[in-house]
Short mmCIF file of C-alpha atoms in Angstrom, two decimals:
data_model
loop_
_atom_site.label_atom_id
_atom_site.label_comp_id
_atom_site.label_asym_id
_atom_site.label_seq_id
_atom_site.Cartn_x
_atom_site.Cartn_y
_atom_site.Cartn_z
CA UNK A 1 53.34 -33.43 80.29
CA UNK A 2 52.77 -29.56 80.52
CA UNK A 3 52.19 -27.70 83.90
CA UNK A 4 49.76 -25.24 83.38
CA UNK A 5 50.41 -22.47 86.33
CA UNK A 6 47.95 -19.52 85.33
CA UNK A 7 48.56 -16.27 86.47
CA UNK A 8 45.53 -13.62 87.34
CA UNK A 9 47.84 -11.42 84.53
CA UNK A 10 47.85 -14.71 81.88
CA UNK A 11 43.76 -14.81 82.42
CA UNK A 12 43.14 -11.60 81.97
CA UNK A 13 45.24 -11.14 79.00
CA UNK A 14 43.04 -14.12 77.52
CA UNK A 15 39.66 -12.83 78.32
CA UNK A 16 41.36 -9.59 76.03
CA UNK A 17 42.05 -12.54 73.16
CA UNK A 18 38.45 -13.89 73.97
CA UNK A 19 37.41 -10.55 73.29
CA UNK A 20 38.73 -9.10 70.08
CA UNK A 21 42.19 -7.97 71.21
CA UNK A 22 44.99 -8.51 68.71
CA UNK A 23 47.21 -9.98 70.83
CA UNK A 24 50.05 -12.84 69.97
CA UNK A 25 50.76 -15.65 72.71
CA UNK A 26 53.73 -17.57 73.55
CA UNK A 27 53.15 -21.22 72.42
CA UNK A 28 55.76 -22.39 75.07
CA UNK A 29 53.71 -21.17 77.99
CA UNK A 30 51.21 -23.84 78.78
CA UNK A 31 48.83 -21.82 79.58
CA UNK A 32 48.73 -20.07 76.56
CA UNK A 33 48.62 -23.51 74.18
CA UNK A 34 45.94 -24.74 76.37
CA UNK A 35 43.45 -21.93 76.73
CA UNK A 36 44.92 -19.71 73.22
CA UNK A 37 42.61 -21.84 70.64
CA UNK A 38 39.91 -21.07 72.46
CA UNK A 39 40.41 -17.27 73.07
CA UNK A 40 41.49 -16.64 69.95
CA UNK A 41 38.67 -18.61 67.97
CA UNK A 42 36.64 -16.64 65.64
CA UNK A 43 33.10 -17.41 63.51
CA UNK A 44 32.33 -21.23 64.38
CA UNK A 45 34.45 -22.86 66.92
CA UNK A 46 33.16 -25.99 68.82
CA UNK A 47 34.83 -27.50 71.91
CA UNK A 48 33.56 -30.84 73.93
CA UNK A 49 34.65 -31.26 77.50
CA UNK A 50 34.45 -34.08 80.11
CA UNK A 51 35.51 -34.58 83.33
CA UNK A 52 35.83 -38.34 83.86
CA UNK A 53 37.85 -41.18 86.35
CA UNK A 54 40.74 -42.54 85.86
CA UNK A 55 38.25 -46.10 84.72
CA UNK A 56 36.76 -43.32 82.40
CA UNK A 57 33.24 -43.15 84.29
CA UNK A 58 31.53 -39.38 84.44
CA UNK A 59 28.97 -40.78 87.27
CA UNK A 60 28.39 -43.60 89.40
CA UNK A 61 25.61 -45.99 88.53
CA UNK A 62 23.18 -44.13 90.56
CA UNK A 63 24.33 -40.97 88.42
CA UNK A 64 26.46 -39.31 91.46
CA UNK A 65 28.62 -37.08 89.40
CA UNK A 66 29.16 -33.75 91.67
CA UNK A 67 32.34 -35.01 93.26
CA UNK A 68 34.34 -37.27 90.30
CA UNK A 69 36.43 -33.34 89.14
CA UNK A 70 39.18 -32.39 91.44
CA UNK A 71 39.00 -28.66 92.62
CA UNK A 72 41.55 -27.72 89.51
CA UNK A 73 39.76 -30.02 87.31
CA UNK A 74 36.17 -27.71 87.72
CA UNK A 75 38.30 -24.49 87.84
CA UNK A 76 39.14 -25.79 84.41
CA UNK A 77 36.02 -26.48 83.17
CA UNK A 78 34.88 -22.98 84.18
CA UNK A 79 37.95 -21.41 82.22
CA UNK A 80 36.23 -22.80 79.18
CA UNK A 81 32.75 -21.86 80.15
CA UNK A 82 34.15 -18.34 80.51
CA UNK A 83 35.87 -18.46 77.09
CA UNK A 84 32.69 -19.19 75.13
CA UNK A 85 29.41 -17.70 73.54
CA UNK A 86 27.27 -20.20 74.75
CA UNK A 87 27.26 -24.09 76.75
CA UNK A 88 25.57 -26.74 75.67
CA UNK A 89 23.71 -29.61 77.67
CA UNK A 90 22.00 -32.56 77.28
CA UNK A 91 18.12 -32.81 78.85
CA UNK A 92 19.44 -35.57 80.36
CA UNK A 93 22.26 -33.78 82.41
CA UNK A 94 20.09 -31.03 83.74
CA UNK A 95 17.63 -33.35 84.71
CA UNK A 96 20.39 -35.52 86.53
CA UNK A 97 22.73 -32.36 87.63
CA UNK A 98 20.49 -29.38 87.79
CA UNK A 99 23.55 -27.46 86.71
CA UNK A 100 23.74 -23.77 86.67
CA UNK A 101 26.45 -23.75 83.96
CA UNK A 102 27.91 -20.53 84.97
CA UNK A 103 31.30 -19.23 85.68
CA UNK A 104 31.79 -19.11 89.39
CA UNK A 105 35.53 -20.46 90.19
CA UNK A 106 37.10 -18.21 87.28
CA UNK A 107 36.94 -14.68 85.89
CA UNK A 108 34.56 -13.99 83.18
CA UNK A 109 31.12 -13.62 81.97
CA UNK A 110 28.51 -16.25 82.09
CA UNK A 111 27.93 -17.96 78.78
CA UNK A 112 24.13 -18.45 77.33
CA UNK A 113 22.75 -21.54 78.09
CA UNK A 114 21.52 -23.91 75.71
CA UNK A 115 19.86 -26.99 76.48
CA UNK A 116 18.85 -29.77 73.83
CA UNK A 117 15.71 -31.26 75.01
CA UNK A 118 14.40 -32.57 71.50
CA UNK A 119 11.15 -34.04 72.99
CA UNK A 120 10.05 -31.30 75.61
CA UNK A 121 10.56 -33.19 79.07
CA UNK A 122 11.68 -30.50 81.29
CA UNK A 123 9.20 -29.46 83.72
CA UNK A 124 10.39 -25.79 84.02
CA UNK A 125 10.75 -25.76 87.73
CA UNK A 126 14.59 -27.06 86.88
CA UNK A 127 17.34 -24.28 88.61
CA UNK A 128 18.53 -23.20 85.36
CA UNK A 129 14.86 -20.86 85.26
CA UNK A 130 15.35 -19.39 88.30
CA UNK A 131 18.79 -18.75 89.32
CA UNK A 132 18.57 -15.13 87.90
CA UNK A 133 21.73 -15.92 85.74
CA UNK A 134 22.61 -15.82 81.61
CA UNK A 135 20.15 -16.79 78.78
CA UNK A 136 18.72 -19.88 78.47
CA UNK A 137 17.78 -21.48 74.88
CA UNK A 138 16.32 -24.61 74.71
CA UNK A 139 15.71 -26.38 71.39
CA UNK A 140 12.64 -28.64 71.00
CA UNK A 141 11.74 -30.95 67.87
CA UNK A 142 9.48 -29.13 66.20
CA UNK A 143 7.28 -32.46 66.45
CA UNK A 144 7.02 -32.46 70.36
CA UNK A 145 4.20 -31.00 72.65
CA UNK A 146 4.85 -27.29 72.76
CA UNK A 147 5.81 -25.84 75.42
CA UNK A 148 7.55 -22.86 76.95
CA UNK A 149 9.67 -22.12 80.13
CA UNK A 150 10.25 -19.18 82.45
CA UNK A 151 12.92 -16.88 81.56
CA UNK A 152 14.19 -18.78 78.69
CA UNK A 153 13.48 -18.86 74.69
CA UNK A 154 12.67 -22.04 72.95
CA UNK A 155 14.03 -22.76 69.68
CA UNK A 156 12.25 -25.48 67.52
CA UNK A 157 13.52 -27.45 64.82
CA UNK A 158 12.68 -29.88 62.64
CA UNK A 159 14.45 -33.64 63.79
CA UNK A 160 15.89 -36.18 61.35
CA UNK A 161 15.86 -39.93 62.24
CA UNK A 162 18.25 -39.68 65.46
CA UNK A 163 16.82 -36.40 66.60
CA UNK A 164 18.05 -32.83 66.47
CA UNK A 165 20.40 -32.09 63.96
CA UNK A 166 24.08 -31.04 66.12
CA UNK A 167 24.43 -28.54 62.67
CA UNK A 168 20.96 -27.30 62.67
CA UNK A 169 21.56 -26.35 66.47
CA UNK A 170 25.17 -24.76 65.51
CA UNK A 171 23.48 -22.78 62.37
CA UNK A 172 20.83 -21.34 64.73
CA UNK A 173 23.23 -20.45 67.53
CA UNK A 174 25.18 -18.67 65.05
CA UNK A 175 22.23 -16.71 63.95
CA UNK A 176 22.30 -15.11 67.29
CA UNK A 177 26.07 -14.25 66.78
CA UNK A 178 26.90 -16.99 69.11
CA UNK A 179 29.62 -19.04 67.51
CA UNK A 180 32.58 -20.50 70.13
CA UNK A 181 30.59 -23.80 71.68
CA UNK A 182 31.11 -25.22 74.75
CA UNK A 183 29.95 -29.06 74.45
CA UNK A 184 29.69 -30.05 78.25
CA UNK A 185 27.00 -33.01 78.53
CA UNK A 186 26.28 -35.42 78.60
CA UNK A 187 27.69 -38.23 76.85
CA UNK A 188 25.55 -38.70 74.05
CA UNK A 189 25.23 -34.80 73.13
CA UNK A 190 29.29 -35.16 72.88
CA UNK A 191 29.12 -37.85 71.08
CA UNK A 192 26.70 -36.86 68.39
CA UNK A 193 28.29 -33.61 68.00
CA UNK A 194 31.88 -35.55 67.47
CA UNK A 195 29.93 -37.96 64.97
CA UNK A 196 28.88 -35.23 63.19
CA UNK A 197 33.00 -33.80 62.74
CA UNK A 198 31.77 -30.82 64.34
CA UNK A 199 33.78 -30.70 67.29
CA UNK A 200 37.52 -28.73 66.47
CA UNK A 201 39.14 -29.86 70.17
CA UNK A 202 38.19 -32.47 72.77
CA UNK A 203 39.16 -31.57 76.47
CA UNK A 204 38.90 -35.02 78.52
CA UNK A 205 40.06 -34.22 82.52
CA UNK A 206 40.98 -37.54 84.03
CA UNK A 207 40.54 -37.27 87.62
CA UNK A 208 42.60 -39.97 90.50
CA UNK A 209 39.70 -41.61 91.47
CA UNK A 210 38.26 -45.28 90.32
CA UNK A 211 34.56 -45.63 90.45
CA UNK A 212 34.19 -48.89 88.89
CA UNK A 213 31.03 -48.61 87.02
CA UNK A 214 28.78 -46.32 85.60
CA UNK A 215 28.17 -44.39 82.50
CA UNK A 216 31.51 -43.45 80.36
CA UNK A 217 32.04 -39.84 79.26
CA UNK A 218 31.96 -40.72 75.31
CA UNK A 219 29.58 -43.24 73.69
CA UNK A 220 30.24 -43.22 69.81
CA UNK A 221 28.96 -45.76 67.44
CA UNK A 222 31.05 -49.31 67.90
CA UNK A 223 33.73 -50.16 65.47
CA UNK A 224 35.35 -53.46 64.53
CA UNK A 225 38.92 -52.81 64.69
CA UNK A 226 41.34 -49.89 66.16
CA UNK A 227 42.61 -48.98 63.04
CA UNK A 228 39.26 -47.21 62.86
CA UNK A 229 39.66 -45.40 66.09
CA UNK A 230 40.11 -41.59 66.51
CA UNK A 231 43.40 -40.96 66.62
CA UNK A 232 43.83 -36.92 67.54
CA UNK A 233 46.81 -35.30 68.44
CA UNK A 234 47.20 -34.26 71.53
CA UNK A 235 48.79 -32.43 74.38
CA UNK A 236 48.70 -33.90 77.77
CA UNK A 237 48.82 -30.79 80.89
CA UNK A 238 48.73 -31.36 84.21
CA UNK A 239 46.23 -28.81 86.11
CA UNK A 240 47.32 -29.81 90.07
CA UNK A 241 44.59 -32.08 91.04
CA UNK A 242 43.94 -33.25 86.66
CA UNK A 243 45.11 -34.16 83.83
CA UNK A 244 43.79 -32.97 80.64
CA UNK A 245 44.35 -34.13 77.09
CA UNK A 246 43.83 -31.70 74.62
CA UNK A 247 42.70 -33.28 71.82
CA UNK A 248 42.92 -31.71 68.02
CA UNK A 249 39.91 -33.16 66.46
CA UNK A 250 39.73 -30.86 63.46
CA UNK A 251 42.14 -28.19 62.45
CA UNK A 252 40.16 -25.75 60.05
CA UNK A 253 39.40 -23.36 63.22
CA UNK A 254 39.58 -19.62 61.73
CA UNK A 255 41.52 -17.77 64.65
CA UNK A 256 42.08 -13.86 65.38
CA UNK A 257 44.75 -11.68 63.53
CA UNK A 258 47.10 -11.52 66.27
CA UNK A 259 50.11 -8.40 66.34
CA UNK A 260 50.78 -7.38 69.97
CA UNK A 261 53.47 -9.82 71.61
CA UNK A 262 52.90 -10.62 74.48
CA UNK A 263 55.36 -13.89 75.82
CA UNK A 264 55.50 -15.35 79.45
CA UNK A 265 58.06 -17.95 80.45
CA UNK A 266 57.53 -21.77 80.24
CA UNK A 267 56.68 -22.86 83.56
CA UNK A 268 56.32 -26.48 82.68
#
């Protein structure tokens, strides 16, 4: 396991990556082989993140899910937020949460924020229209009611048998030159964007705390035996109050041309 100490010098230098510096990292710092694939992504780069227990529950039963990330373990999530074009959410989650799905406990710009709500429920009184913070884009089915929301853009598509398509929502982000995807919530937008072999890493933050019961962070179609089972390679880091396991899910990510050295010591 990898120690991940980041240094306000080691973010900034990222953001630079994130932003179109040519800049080569040291794979032995942790913090670089954490955060690098994301900075350094270029054209279509999708990454899926939960913050779970240790029993693998994102919420209890009574969906009480503000308190199951340690302090490092959101500081985390906001890294990625800050590395990223855009965030995506389930209806479900802002209807739960009533996120804001901005970067507050890290450096960096606010992603757009894109919420899947294939059959129109939000009410448009949610947070997210009012806050005063980044874009919002929410995609409809083109077959729902239509409706529209304050200070956001609807995007309408046509659905297939399970809903929106996770590639029709990718293809239309990218028309907006939004192309490194942040897949937050909730567990079945993760899972059909996985299902689809659309997602390139998987960032799962384990938390020390047992709730029991409760929704899990993943729910993929069953299988009969393990041998069908994702198996990804990963890299386990330890963030002070989480674990994460960085999980290679697909390996065909195109990443920047990279020429200025820059190296930090391995602090794990």
């Amino acid at each position: 396991m990898r120690k991940v100490d980041l240094t306000d010098d080691c973010w900034d230098l990222l953001l630079r990556l994130k932003d179109g510096a040519e800049i080569s990292l040291c794979p032995s710092d942790p913090a670089h082989a954490l955060y690098g694939p994301i900075a350094s992504a270029r054209n279509k780069f999708v990454l899926a993140q939960v913050g779970q227990s240790l029993d693998g529950r994102v919420a209890t039963p009574s969906g009480d899910a503000r308190d199951i990330s340690g302090p490092d373990g959101l500081a985390h999530l906001h890294r990625c937020r800050a590395l990223v074009d855009a965030v995506i959410v389930g209806v479900g989650t802002v209807k739960a949460d009533d996120p804001r799905l901005s970067v507050r406990m890290a450096k960096g710009k606010d992603p757009v924020r894109v919420i899947i709500d294939c059959r129109a429920e939000l009410k448009g009184d949610e947070g997210i229209f009012t806050d005063g913070g980044a874009t919002v884009l929410i995609f409809q089915s083109s077959e729902a009611p239509m409706k529209t929301y304050p200070n956001a853009d609807v995007i309408r598509l046509m659905p297939d048998e399970t809903g929106l398509s996770p590639q029709d929502i990718l293809s239309a982000l990218a028309d907006r030159n939004l192309s490194r995807i942040l897949v937050e919530g909730g567990a079945r937008t993760i899972a059909r964007f996985i299902d689809a072999d659309l997602v390139h890493r998987l960032h799962v933050a384990i938390a020390p705390i047992i709730i029991g019961s409760g929704p899990s962070g993943i729910t993929l179609p069953p299988i009969d035996k393990l041998s069908s089972a994702h198996r990804p390679a990963t890299e386990t880091y330890t963030l002070g109050s989480d674990i994460v396991f960085d999980c290679l899910l697909k390996s065909d990510i195109p990443l920047a041309r990279q020429s200025e050295k820059v190296c930090m010591a391995d602090l794990a």
